[in-house]
Amino acid sequence: MTGMTLSRPVRIGVQLQPQHAPYSAIRDAVRRAEDLGVDVAFNWDHFYPLYGEPEGMHFECWTMLSAWAEQTSRVEIGALVTCNSYRNPDLLADMARTVDHISDGRLILGIGSGWFEKDYESYGFEFGTAGGRLDDLANALPRIEARFEALNPAPTRKIPVLIGGGGEKKTLRLVAQHADIWHTFADPEVLSHKLEVLRGHCDSVGRDLNDIEVSVGVGGRGRDGGQAGEPEEEGSPLLDLGARLFTVGTGGPDYDMSVLEKWIAWRDRVNS
């Protein structure tokens, strides 16, 4: 156990993976997810499908988030996660501020260092090394924060920053320094360990671990599109460790919401 407080309510997210579907199906999936009562709708920041037909249909992340900002009225929206390598950090901050305003303050800025080599090679970005990409992210985050302060008009709120990844030396230190939300695909045993590492980083920078919302991918844990277990079985051990945002993944062309519905019902039972 990590000793994290249990006062933060459980939230359910959905990652609508923008692959293998026409945009009309994605638009419909966003509507259905909001109508079901999901708390956060995420997409992802890639240029090609991550599984299935590698050259299948796919759409870009941030232009889609702008459309979702207009289409939705209640859910928070964001990328799970934006690749830092693909955009100038100051430009990304401006894009986030703009979507924040379009959505009336419902954007989460999810960000990570990047990992999908095909994206880099096909679009002309330097892939480099994992360590180098993390160093680039470390340099970008203060620039994003500074640009938020300089923009006119300013963001409507302190835009929550979600950082994805579990690297113990660099990524979790960046989480301690900059993140409002930490996202992982860890199972309970790994999560328990990672939280203790994160606690150490928080202590070293003078931050309370409880200030960071812990987000866990379920309903397709990892990157293979697999299905989740029952929420009581899968979610409860993660909940006991301090996880509070549980995100179910679903992909095109059909965007099956049946697993998501179970997690929303579980959220309502836990929060009642």
PDB file of N, CA and C in Angstrom, residues 83-86 113-122 124-137 170:
ATOM      1  N   CYS A  83       2.622  13.170 -28.594  1.00  0.00           N
ATOM      2  CA  CYS A  83       4.061  12.929 -28.731  1.00  0.00           C
ATOM      3  C   CYS A  83       4.791  14.264 -28.743  1.00  0.00           C
ATOM      4  N   ASN A  84       5.649  14.475 -27.772  1.00  0.00           N
ATOM      5  CA  ASN A  84       6.388  15.733 -27.673  1.00  0.00           C
ATOM      6  C   ASN A  84       7.211  16.028 -28.914  1.00  0.00           C
ATOM      7  N   SER A  85       7.674  14.992 -29.600  1.00  0.00           N
ATOM      8  CA  SER A  85       8.595  15.179 -30.727  1.00  0.00           C
ATOM      9  C   SER A  85       7.956  15.837 -31.940  1.00  0.00           C
ATOM     10  N   TYR A  86       6.630  15.783 -32.056  1.00  0.00           N
ATOM     11  CA  TYR A  86       5.989  16.137 -33.313  1.00  0.00           C
ATOM     12  C   TYR A  86       5.676  17.628 -33.450  1.00  0.00           C
ATOM     13  N   SER A 113       7.035  11.173 -24.325  1.00  0.00           N
ATOM     14  CA  SER A 113       8.271  11.405 -25.084  1.00  0.00           C
ATOM     15  C   SER A 113       8.240  10.788 -26.474  1.00  0.00           C
ATOM     16  N   GLY A 114       7.291   9.884 -26.749  1.00  0.00           N
ATOM     17  CA  GLY A 114       7.195   9.260 -28.069  1.00  0.00           C
ATOM     18  C   GLY A 114       7.914   7.930 -28.129  1.00  0.00           C
ATOM     19  N   TRP A 115       7.384   7.020 -28.991  1.00  0.00           N
ATOM     20  CA  TRP A 115       7.974   5.686 -29.058  1.00  0.00           C
ATOM     21  C   TRP A 115       7.746   4.957 -30.388  1.00  0.00           C
ATOM     22  N   PHE A 116       6.768   5.380 -31.206  1.00  0.00           N
ATOM     23  CA  PHE A 116       6.363   4.618 -32.384  1.00  0.00           C
ATOM     24  C   PHE A 116       7.235   5.031 -33.571  1.00  0.00           C
ATOM     25  N   GLU A 117       8.229   4.206 -33.885  1.00  0.00           N
ATOM     26  CA  GLU A 117       9.261   4.593 -34.842  1.00  0.00           C
ATOM     27  C   GLU A 117       8.702   4.857 -36.229  1.00  0.00           C
ATOM     28  N   LYS A 118       7.666   4.135 -36.633  1.00  0.00           N
ATOM     29  CA  LYS A 118       7.106   4.337 -37.972  1.00  0.00           C
ATOM     30  C   LYS A 118       6.616   5.769 -38.158  1.00  0.00           C
ATOM     31  N   ASP A 119       5.979   6.335 -37.131  1.00  0.00           N
ATOM     32  CA  ASP A 119       5.537   7.732 -37.203  1.00  0.00           C
ATOM     33  C   ASP A 119       6.708   8.649 -37.528  1.00  0.00           C
ATOM     34  N   TYR A 120       7.793   8.472 -36.796  1.00  0.00           N
ATOM     35  CA  TYR A 120       8.966   9.330 -36.951  1.00  0.00           C
ATOM     36  C   TYR A 120       9.542   9.213 -38.355  1.00  0.00           C
ATOM     37  N   GLU A 121       9.747   7.989 -38.794  1.00  0.00           N
ATOM     38  CA  GLU A 121      10.393   7.780 -40.083  1.00  0.00           C
ATOM     39  C   GLU A 121       9.535   8.284 -41.232  1.00  0.00           C
ATOM     40  N   SER A 122       8.240   8.025 -41.184  1.00  0.00           N
ATOM     41  CA  SER A 122       7.361   8.393 -42.293  1.00  0.00           C
ATOM     42  C   SER A 122       7.142   9.897 -42.397  1.00  0.00           C
ATOM     43  N   GLY A 124       9.309  12.250 -41.104  1.00  0.00           N
ATOM     44  CA  GLY A 124      10.548  13.009 -41.153  1.00  0.00           C
ATOM     45  C   GLY A 124      11.049  13.545 -39.839  1.00  0.00           C
ATOM     46  N   PHE A 125      10.620  12.937 -38.716  1.00  0.00           N
ATOM     47  CA  PHE A 125      11.137  13.339 -37.414  1.00  0.00           C
ATOM     48  C   PHE A 125      12.310  12.438 -37.035  1.00  0.00           C
ATOM     49  N   GLU A 126      13.278  13.002 -36.340  1.00  0.00           N
ATOM     50  CA  GLU A 126      14.419  12.215 -35.880  1.00  0.00           C
ATOM     51  C   GLU A 126      13.993  11.331 -34.718  1.00  0.00           C
ATOM     52  N   PHE A 127      14.203  10.027 -34.859  1.00  0.00           N
ATOM     53  CA  PHE A 127      13.779   9.092 -33.806  1.00  0.00           C
ATOM     54  C   PHE A 127      14.740   9.119 -32.620  1.00  0.00           C
ATOM     55  N   GLY A 128      16.020   9.100 -32.878  1.00  0.00           N
ATOM     56  CA  GLY A 128      17.000   9.200 -31.800  1.00  0.00           C
ATOM     57  C   GLY A 128      16.932   8.028 -30.846  1.00  0.00           C
ATOM     58  N   THR A 129      17.117   8.315 -29.574  1.00  0.00           N
ATOM     59  CA  THR A 129      17.106   7.290 -28.527  1.00  0.00           C
ATOM     60  C   THR A 129      16.012   7.599 -27.515  1.00  0.00           C
ATOM     61  N   ALA A 130      15.617   6.582 -26.759  1.00  0.00           N
ATOM     62  CA  ALA A 130      14.604   6.787 -25.730  1.00  0.00           C
ATOM     63  C   ALA A 130      15.060   7.833 -24.716  1.00  0.00           C
ATOM     64  N   GLY A 131      16.325   7.755 -24.314  1.00  0.00           N
ATOM     65  CA  GLY A 131      16.837   8.737 -23.370  1.00  0.00           C
ATOM     66  C   GLY A 131      16.851  10.141 -23.937  1.00  0.00           C
ATOM     67  N   GLY A 132      17.225  10.273 -25.203  1.00  0.00           N
ATOM     68  CA  GLY A 132      17.226  11.584 -25.839  1.00  0.00           C
ATOM     69  C   GLY A 132      15.831  12.161 -25.963  1.00  0.00           C
ATOM     70  N   ARG A 133      14.868  11.309 -26.270  1.00  0.00           N
ATOM     71  CA  ARG A 133      13.485  11.797 -26.375  1.00  0.00           C
ATOM     72  C   ARG A 133      12.961  12.244 -25.016  1.00  0.00           C
ATOM     73  N   LEU A 134      13.350  11.556 -23.962  1.00  0.00           N
ATOM     74  CA  LEU A 134      12.947  11.976 -22.621  1.00  0.00           C
ATOM     75  C   LEU A 134      13.617  13.289 -22.228  1.00  0.00           C
ATOM     76  N   ASP A 135      14.869  13.470 -22.623  1.00  0.00           N
ATOM     77  CA  ASP A 135      15.536  14.746 -22.360  1.00  0.00           C
ATOM     78  C   ASP A 135      14.839  15.881 -23.100  1.00  0.00           C
ATOM     79  N   ASP A 136      14.405  15.610 -24.323  1.00  0.00           N
ATOM     80  CA  ASP A 136      13.659  16.626 -25.073  1.00  0.00           C
ATOM     81  C   ASP A 136      12.357  16.982 -24.354  1.00  0.00           C
ATOM     82  N   LEU A 137      11.678  15.968 -23.817  1.00  0.00           N
ATOM     83  CA  LEU A 137      10.447  16.240 -23.069  1.00  0.00           C
ATOM     84  C   LEU A 137      10.737  17.076 -21.828  1.00  0.00           C
ATOM     85  N   LYS A 170      13.818   9.018 -15.161  1.00  0.00           N
ATOM     86  CA  LYS A 170      13.504  10.270 -15.852  1.00  0.00           C
ATOM     87  C   LYS A 170      12.005  10.560 -15.889  1.00  0.00           C
TER      88      LYS A 170
END
